[in-house]
Tab-separated table of C-alpha atoms in Angstrom:
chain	number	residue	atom	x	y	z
X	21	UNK	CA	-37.365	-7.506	-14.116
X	22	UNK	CA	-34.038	-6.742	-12.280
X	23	UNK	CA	-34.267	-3.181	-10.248
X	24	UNK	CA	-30.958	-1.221	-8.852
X	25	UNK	CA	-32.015	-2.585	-5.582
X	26	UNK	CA	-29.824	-5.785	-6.456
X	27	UNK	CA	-32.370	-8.621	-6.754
X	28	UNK	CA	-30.301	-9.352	-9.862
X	29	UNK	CA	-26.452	-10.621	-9.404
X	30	UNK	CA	-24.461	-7.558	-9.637
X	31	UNK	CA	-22.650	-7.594	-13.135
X	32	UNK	CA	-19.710	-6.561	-13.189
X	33	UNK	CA	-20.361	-3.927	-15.848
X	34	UNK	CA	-23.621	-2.484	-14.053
X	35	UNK	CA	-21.104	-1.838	-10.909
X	36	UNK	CA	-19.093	0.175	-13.052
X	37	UNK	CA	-21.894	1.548	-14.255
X	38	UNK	CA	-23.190	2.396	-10.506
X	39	UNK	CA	-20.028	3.568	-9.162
X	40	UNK	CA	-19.892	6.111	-12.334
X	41	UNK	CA	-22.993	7.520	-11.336
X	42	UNK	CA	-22.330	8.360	-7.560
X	43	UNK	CA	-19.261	9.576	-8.110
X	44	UNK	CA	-20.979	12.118	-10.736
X	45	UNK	CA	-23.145	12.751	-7.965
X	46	UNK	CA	-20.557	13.695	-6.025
X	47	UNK	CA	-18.977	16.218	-8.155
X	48	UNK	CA	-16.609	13.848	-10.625
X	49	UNK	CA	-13.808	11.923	-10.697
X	50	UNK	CA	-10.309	12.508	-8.464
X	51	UNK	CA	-7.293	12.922	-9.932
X	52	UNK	CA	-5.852	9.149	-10.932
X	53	UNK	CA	-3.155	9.518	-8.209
X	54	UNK	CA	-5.757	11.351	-5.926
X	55	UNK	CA	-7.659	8.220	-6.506
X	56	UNK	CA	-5.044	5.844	-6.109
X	57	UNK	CA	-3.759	7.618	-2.767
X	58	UNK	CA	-7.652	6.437	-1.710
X	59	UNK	CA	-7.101	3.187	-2.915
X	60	UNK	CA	-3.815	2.573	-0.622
X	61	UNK	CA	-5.844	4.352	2.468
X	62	UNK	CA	-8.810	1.937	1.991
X	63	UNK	CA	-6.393	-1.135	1.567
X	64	UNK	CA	-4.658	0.232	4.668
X	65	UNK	CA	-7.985	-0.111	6.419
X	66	UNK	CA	-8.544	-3.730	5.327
X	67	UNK	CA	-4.553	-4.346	6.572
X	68	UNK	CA	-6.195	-2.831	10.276
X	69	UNK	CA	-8.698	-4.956	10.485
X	70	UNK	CA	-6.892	-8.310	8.989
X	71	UNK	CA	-4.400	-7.853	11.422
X	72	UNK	CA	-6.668	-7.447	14.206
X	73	UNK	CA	-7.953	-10.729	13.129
X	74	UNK	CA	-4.848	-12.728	12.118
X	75	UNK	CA	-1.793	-10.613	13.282
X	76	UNK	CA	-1.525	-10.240	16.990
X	77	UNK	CA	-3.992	-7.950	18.302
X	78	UNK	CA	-7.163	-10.432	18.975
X	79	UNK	CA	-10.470	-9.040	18.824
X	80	UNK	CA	-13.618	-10.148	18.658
X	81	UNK	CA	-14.155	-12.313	15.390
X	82	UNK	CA	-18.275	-11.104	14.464
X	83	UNK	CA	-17.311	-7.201	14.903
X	84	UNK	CA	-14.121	-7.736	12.674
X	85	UNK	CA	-15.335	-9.757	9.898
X	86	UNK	CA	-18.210	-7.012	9.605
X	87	UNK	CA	-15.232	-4.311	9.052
X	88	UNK	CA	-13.317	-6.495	6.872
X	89	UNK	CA	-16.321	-6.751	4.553
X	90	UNK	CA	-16.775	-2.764	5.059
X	91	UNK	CA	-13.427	-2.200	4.229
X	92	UNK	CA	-13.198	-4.989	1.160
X	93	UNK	CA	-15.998	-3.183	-0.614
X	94	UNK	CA	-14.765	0.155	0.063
X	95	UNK	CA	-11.274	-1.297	-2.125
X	96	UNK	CA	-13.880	-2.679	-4.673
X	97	UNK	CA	-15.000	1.075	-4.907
X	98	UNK	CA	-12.276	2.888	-5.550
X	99	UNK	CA	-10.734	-0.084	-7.799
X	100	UNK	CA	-13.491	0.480	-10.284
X	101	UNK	CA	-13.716	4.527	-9.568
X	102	UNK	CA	-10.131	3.815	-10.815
X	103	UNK	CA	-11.060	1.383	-13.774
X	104	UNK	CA	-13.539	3.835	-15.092
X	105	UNK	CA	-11.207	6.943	-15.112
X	106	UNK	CA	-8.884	5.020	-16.785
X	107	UNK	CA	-11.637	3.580	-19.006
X	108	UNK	CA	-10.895	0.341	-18.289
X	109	UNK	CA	-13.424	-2.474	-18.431
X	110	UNK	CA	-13.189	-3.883	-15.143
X	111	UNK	CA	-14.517	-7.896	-16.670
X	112	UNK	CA	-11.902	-7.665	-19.076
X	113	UNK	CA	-8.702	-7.103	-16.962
X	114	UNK	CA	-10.365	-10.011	-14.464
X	115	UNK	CA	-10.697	-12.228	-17.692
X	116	UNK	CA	-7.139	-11.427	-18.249
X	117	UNK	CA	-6.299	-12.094	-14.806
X	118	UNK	CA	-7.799	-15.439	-14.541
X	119	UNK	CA	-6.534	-16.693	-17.969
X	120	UNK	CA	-3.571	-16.205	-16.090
X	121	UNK	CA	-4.263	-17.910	-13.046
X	122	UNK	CA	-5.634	-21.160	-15.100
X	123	UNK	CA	-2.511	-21.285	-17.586
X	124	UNK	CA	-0.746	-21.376	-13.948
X	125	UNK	CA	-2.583	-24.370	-12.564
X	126	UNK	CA	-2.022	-26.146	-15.912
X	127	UNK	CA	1.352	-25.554	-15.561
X	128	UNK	CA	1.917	-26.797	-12.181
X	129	UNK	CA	-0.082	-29.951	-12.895
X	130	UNK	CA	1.840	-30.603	-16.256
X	131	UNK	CA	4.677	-30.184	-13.263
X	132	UNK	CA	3.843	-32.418	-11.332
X	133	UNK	CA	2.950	-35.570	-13.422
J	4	UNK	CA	-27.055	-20.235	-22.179
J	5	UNK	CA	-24.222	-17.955	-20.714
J	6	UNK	CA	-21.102	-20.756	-20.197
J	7	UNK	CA	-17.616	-19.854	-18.824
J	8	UNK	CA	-15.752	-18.123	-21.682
J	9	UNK	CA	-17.558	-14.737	-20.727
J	10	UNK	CA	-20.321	-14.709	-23.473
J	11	UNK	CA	-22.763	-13.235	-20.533
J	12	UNK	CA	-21.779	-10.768	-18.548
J	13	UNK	CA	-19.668	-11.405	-15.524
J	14	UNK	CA	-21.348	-11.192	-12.472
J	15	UNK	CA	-19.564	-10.453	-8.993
J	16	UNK	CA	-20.681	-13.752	-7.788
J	17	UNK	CA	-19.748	-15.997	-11.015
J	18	UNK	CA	-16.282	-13.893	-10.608
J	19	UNK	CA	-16.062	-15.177	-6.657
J	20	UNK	CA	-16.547	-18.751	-8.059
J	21	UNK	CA	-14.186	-18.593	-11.182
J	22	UNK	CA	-11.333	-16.929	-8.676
J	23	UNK	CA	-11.838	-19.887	-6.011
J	24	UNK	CA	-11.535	-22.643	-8.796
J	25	UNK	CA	-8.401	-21.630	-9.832
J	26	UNK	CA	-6.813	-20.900	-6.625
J	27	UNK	CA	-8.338	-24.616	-5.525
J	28	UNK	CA	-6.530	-25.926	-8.800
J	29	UNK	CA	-3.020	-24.393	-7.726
J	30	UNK	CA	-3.591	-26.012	-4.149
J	31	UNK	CA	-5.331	-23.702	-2.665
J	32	UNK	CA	-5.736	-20.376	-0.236
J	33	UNK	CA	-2.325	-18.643	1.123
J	34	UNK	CA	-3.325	-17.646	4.726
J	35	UNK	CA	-5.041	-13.994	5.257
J	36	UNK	CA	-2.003	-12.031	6.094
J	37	UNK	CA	-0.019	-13.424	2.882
J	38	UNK	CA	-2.963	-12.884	0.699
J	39	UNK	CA	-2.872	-9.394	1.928
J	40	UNK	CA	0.574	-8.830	1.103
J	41	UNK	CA	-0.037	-9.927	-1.996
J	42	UNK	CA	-2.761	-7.190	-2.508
J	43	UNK	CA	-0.267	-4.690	-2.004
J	44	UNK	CA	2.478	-6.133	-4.367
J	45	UNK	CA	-0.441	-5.684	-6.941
J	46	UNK	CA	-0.997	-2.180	-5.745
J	47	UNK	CA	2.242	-1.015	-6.106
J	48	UNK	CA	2.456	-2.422	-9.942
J	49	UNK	CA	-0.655	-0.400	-10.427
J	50	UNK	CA	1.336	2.612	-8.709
J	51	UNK	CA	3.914	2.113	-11.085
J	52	UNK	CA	2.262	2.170	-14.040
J	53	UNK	CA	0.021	4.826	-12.998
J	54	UNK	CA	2.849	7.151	-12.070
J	55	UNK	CA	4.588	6.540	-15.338
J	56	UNK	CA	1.578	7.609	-16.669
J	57	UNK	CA	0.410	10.378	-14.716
J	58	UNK	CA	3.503	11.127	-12.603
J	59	UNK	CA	6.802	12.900	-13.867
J	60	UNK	CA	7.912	10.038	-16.220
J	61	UNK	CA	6.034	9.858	-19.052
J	62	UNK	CA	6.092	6.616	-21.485
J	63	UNK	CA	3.742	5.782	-24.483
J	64	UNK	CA	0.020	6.235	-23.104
J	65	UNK	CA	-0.823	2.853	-25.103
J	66	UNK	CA	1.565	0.871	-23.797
J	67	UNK	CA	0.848	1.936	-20.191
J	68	UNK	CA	-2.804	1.785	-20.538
J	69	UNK	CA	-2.270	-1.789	-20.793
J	70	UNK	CA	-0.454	-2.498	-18.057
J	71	UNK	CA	-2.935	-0.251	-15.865
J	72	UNK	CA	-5.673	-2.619	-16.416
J	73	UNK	CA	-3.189	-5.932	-16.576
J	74	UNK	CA	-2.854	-4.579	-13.038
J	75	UNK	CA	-6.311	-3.468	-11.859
J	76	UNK	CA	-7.368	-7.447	-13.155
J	77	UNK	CA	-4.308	-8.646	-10.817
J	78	UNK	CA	-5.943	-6.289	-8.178
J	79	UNK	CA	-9.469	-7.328	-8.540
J	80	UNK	CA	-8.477	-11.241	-8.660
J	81	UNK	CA	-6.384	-10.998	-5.066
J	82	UNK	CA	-9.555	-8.881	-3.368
J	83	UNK	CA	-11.781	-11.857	-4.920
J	84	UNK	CA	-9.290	-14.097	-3.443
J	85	UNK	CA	-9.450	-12.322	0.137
J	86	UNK	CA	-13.020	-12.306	-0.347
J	87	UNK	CA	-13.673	-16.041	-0.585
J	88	UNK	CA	-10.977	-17.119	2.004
J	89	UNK	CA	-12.709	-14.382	4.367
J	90	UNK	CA	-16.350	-15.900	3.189
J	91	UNK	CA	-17.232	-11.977	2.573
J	92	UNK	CA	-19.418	-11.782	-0.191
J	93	UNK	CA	-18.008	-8.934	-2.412
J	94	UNK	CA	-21.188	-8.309	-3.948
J	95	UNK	CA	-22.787	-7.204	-0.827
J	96	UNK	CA	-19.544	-5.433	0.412
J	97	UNK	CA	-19.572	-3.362	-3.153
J	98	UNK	CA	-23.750	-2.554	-2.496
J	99	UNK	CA	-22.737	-1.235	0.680
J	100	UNK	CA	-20.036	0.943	-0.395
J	101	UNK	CA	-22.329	1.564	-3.116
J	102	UNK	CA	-24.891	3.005	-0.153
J	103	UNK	CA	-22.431	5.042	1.611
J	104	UNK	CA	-21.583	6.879	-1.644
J	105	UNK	CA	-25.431	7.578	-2.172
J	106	UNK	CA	-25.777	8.842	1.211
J	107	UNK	CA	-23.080	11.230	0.951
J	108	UNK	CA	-24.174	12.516	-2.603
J	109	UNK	CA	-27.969	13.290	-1.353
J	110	UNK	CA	-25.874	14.919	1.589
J	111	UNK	CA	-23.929	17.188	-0.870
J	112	UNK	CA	-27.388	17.793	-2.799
J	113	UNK	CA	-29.106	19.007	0.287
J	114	UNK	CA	-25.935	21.101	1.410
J	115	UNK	CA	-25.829	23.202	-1.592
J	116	UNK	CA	-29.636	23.958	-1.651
E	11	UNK	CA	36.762	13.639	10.307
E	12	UNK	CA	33.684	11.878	8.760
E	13	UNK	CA	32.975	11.212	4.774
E	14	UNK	CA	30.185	10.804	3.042
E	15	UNK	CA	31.161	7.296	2.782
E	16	UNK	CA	30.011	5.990	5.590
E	17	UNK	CA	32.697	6.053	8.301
E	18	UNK	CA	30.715	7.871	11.109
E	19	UNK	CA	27.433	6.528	11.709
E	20	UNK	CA	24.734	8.095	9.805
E	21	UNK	CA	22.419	10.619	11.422
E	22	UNK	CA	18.817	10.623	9.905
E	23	UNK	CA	19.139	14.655	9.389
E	24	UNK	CA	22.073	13.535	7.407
E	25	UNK	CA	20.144	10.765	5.642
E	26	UNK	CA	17.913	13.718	4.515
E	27	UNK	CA	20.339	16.193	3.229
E	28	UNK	CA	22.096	13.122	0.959
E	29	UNK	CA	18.805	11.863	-0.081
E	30	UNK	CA	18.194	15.917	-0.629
E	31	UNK	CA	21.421	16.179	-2.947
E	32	UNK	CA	20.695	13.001	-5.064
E	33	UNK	CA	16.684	14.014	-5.616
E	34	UNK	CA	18.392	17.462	-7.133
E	35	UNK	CA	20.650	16.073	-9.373
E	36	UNK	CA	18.227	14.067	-10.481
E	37	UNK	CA	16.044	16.852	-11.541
E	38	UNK	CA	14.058	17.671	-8.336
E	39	UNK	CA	11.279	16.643	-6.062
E	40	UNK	CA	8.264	14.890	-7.969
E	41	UNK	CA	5.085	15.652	-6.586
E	42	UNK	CA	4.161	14.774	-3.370
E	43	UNK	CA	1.068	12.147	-4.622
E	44	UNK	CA	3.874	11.074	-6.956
E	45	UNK	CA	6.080	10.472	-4.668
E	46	UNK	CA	3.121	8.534	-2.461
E	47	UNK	CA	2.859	6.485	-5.485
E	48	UNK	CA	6.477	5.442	-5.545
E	49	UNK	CA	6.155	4.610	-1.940
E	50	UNK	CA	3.636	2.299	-2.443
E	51	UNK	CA	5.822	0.725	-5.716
E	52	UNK	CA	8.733	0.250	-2.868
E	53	UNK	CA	6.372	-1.124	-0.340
E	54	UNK	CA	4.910	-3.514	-2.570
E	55	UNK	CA	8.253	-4.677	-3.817
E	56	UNK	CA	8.913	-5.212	0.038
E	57	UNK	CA	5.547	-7.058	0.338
E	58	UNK	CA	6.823	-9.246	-2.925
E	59	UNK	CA	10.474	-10.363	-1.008
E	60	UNK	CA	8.384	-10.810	2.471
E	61	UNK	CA	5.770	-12.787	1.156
E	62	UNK	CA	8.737	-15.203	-0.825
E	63	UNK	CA	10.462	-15.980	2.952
E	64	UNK	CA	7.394	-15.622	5.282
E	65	UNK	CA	4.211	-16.605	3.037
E	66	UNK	CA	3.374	-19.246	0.697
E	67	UNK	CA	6.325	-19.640	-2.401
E	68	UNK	CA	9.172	-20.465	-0.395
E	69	UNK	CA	12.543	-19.434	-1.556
E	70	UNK	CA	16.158	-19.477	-0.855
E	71	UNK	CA	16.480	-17.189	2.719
E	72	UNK	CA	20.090	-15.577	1.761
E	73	UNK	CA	18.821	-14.501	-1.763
E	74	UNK	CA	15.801	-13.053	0.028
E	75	UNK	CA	17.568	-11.486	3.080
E	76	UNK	CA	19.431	-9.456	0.244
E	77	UNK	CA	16.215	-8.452	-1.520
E	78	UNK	CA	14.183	-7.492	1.568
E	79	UNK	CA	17.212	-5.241	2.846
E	80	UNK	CA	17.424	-3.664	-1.412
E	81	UNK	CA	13.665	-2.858	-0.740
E	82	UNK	CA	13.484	-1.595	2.304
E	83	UNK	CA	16.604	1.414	1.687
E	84	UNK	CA	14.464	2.319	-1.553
E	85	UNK	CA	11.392	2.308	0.979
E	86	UNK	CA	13.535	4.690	3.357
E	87	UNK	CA	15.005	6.742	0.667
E	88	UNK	CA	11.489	7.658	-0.749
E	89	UNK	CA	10.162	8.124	2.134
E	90	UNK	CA	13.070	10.739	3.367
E	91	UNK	CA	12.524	11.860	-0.043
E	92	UNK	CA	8.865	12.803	0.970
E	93	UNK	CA	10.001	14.329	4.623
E	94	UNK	CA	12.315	16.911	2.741
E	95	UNK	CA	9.535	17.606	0.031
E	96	UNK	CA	7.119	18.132	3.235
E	97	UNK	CA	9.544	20.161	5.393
E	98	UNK	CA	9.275	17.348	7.660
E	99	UNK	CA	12.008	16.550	10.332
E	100	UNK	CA	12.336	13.121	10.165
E	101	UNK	CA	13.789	12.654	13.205
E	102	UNK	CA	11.578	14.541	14.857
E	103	UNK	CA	8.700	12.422	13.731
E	104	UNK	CA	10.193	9.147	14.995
E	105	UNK	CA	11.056	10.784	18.011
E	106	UNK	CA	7.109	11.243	18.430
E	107	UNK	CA	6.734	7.863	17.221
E	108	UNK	CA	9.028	6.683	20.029
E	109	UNK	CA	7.929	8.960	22.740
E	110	UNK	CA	3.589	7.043	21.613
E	111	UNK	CA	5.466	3.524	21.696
E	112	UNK	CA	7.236	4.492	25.165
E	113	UNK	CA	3.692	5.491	26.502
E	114	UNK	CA	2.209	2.404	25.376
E	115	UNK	CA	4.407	0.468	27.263
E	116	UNK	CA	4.104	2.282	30.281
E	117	UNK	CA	0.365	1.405	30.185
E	118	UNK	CA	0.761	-2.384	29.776
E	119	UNK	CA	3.135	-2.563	32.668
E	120	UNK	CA	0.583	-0.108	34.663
E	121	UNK	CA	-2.161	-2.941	33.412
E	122	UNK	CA	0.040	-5.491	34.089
E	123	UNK	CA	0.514	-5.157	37.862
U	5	UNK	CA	27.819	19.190	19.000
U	6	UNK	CA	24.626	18.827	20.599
U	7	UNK	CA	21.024	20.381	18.060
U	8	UNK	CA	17.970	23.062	19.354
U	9	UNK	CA	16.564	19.948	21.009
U	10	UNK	CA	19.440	20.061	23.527
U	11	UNK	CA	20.319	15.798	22.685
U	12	UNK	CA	22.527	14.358	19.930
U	13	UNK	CA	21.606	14.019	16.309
U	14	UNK	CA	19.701	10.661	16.139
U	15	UNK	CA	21.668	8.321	14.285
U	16	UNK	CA	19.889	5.838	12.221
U	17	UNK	CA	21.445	2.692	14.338
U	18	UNK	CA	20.700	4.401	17.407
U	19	UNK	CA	16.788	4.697	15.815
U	20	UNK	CA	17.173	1.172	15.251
U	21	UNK	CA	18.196	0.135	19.211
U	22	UNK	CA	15.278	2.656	20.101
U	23	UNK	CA	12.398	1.260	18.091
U	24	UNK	CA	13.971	-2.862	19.707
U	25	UNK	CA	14.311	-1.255	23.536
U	26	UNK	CA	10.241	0.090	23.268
U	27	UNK	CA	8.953	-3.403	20.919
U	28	UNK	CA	10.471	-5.460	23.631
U	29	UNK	CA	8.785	-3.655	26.190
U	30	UNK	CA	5.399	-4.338	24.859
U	31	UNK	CA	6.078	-8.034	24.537
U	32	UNK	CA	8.281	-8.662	21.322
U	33	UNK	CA	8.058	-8.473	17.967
U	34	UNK	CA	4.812	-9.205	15.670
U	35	UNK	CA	5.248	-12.173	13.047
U	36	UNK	CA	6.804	-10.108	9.537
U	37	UNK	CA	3.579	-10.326	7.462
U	38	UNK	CA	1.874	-8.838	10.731
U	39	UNK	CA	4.795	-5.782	10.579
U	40	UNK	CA	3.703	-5.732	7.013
U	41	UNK	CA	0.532	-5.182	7.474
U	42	UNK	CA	0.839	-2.811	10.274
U	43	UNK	CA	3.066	-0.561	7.730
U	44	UNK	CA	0.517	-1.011	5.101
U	45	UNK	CA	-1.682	0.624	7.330
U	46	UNK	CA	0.577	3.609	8.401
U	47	UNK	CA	0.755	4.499	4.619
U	48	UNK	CA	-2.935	4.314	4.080
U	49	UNK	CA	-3.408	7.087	7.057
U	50	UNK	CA	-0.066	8.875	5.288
U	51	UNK	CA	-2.095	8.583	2.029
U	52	UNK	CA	-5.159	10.279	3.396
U	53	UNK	CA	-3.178	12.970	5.160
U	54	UNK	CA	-1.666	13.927	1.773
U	55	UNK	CA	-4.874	13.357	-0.171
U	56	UNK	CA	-6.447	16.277	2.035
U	57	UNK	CA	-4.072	18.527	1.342
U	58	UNK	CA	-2.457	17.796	-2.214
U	59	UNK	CA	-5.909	16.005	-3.478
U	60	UNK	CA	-9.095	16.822	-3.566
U	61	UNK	CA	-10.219	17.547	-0.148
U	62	UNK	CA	-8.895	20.747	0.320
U	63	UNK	CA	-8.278	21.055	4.772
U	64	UNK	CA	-6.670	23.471	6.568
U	65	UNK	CA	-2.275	23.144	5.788
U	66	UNK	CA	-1.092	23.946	9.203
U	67	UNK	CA	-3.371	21.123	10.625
U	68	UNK	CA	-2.919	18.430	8.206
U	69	UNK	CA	1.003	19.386	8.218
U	70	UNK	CA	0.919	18.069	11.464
U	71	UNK	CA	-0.678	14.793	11.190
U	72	UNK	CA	1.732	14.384	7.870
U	73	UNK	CA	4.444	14.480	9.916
U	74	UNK	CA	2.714	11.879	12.442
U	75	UNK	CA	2.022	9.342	10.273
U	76	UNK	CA	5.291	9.810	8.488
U	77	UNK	CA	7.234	8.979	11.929
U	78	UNK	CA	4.713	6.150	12.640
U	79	UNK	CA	5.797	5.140	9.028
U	80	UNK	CA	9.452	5.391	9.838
U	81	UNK	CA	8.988	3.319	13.294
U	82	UNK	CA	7.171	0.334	11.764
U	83	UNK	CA	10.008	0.197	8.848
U	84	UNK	CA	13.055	0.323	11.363
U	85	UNK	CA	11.068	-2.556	13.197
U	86	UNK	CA	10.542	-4.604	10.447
U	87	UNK	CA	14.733	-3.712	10.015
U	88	UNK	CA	14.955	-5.094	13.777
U	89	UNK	CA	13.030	-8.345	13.049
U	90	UNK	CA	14.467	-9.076	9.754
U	91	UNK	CA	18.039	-8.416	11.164
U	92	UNK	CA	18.817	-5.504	8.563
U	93	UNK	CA	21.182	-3.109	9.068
U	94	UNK	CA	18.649	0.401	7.969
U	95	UNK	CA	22.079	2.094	7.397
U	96	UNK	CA	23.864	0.346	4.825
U	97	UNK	CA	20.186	-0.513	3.333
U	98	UNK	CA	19.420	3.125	3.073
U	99	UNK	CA	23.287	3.639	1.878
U	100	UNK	CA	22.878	1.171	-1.063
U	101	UNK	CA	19.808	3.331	-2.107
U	102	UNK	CA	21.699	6.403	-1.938
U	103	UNK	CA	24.665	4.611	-3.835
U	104	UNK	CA	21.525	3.693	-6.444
U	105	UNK	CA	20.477	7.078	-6.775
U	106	UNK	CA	23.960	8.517	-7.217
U	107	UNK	CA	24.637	6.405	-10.083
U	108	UNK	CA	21.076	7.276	-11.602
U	109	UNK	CA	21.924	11.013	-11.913
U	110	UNK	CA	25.503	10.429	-12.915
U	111	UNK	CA	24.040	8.233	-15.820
U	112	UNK	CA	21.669	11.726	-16.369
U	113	UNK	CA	24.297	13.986	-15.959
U	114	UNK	CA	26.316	11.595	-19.727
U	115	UNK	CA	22.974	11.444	-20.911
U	116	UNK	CA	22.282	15.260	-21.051
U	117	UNK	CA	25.930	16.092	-22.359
């Protein structure tokens, strides 16, 4: 039987589910543009450590990829902090998303036959 | 069975694979930096529609609440995107955002005792 | 004697007190998260035009020139827009910028030799 | 006529030769989606200076004033770089926005009557 502990692939849904409950924890939601000020700071963070990888600054590769990964969940965080507040299922808008994406690649290969 | 039309719930990892498959099928990864840029356009659509929302101009609430999650899908699909090219799995990244947030919570609990 | 058209070059406390007059007519300041929010909308339009020229979907580069420069005066604007709400000199600030970036350099020449 | 800090208003072109003279002394400028990046992440740390003081974590003003106006000039550096590299004239960018704006609250101003 699946425990919280993750043994089970993460749904989608249950990640929604756990975000909701530390942010209860925590006192409650932020403000939606309280929440999406945290969302740009955390993507900020990401844009740090991306560009110490592939902008200019070179740094170690191990030490960075480790921060990128920090920094890509801490996004994933806030985006479904975000997604709840708004009451948004999370699955959904990615279903819509990738519908997207496929009628793309259909497109470009009706394009280029 | 679960198959790929979402009768099962999506997990993080099935959502990892689905994202790759389509970028593959449009011809693949944009390097790091333009995949990041590309988070950010998304961003500032959600910014958009969240400040016509919850900003000073207000619009219909139904037709907005759309859009907010058409975006937060567009979001979530680029950071999946990011994820694979950067071989981070998002799962983990979320559990250990998911950790801090505990930590701090049982550090709130103990500071109000 | 200068206009407001444009004949003298523009000072940035100059920049503010024109952004300042069109913000009023308009209505007034929005709030400052607001405002963050419309930064990021600008920002991620710039992100859009960059990504056109410098990323994967390559454009026409005198179309784009024209967008990038549209997006980055609405960046500016909102941004000066943000420095009046804040009471911040703007000039001031880049002057700290500068006087950090001057510093910098004086190190890597110090490393250098 | 020379200002309380005993130089010449700063004019915006002037910014612009300032921000080239100290990037050229620290070895040139970074590839655009690099710049992009880098002002991705001096909005992030803007975001989280305003999200102390106008969201939820409530800090001390006069401190977080400061670092507002910091990050705001950091902001403003990156943006007349990116101006530099992308051979923009920030001027007649930032006039078009004002031009924009003007025509915004005229269109208010026949709206309202």
């Amino acid at each position: 039987m699946p425990d919280e502990s993750g043994t089970e692939p993460l749904t989608i849904r249950r990640a929604q589910h756990e975000v909701d409950t530390t942010i209860l924890a925590q006192g409650g939601y932020w403000p939606p543009l309280a929440n999406l000020a945290r969302l740009f700071e955390e993507c900020g963070e990401l844009a740090r450590a991306l560009n110490q990888v592939y902008g200019r600054k070179l740094v170690k590769s191990g030490e960075m990829a480790v921060t990128a990964q920090e920094e890509l969940g801490d996004i994933l965080y806030v985006l479904l902090a975000l997604a709840n507040d708004l009451q948004i299922d999370a699955e959904a808008a990615l279903a819509q998303a990738l519908a997207k994406a496929h009628r793309r690649s259909l497109q470009a290969e009706r394009g280029s036959e």
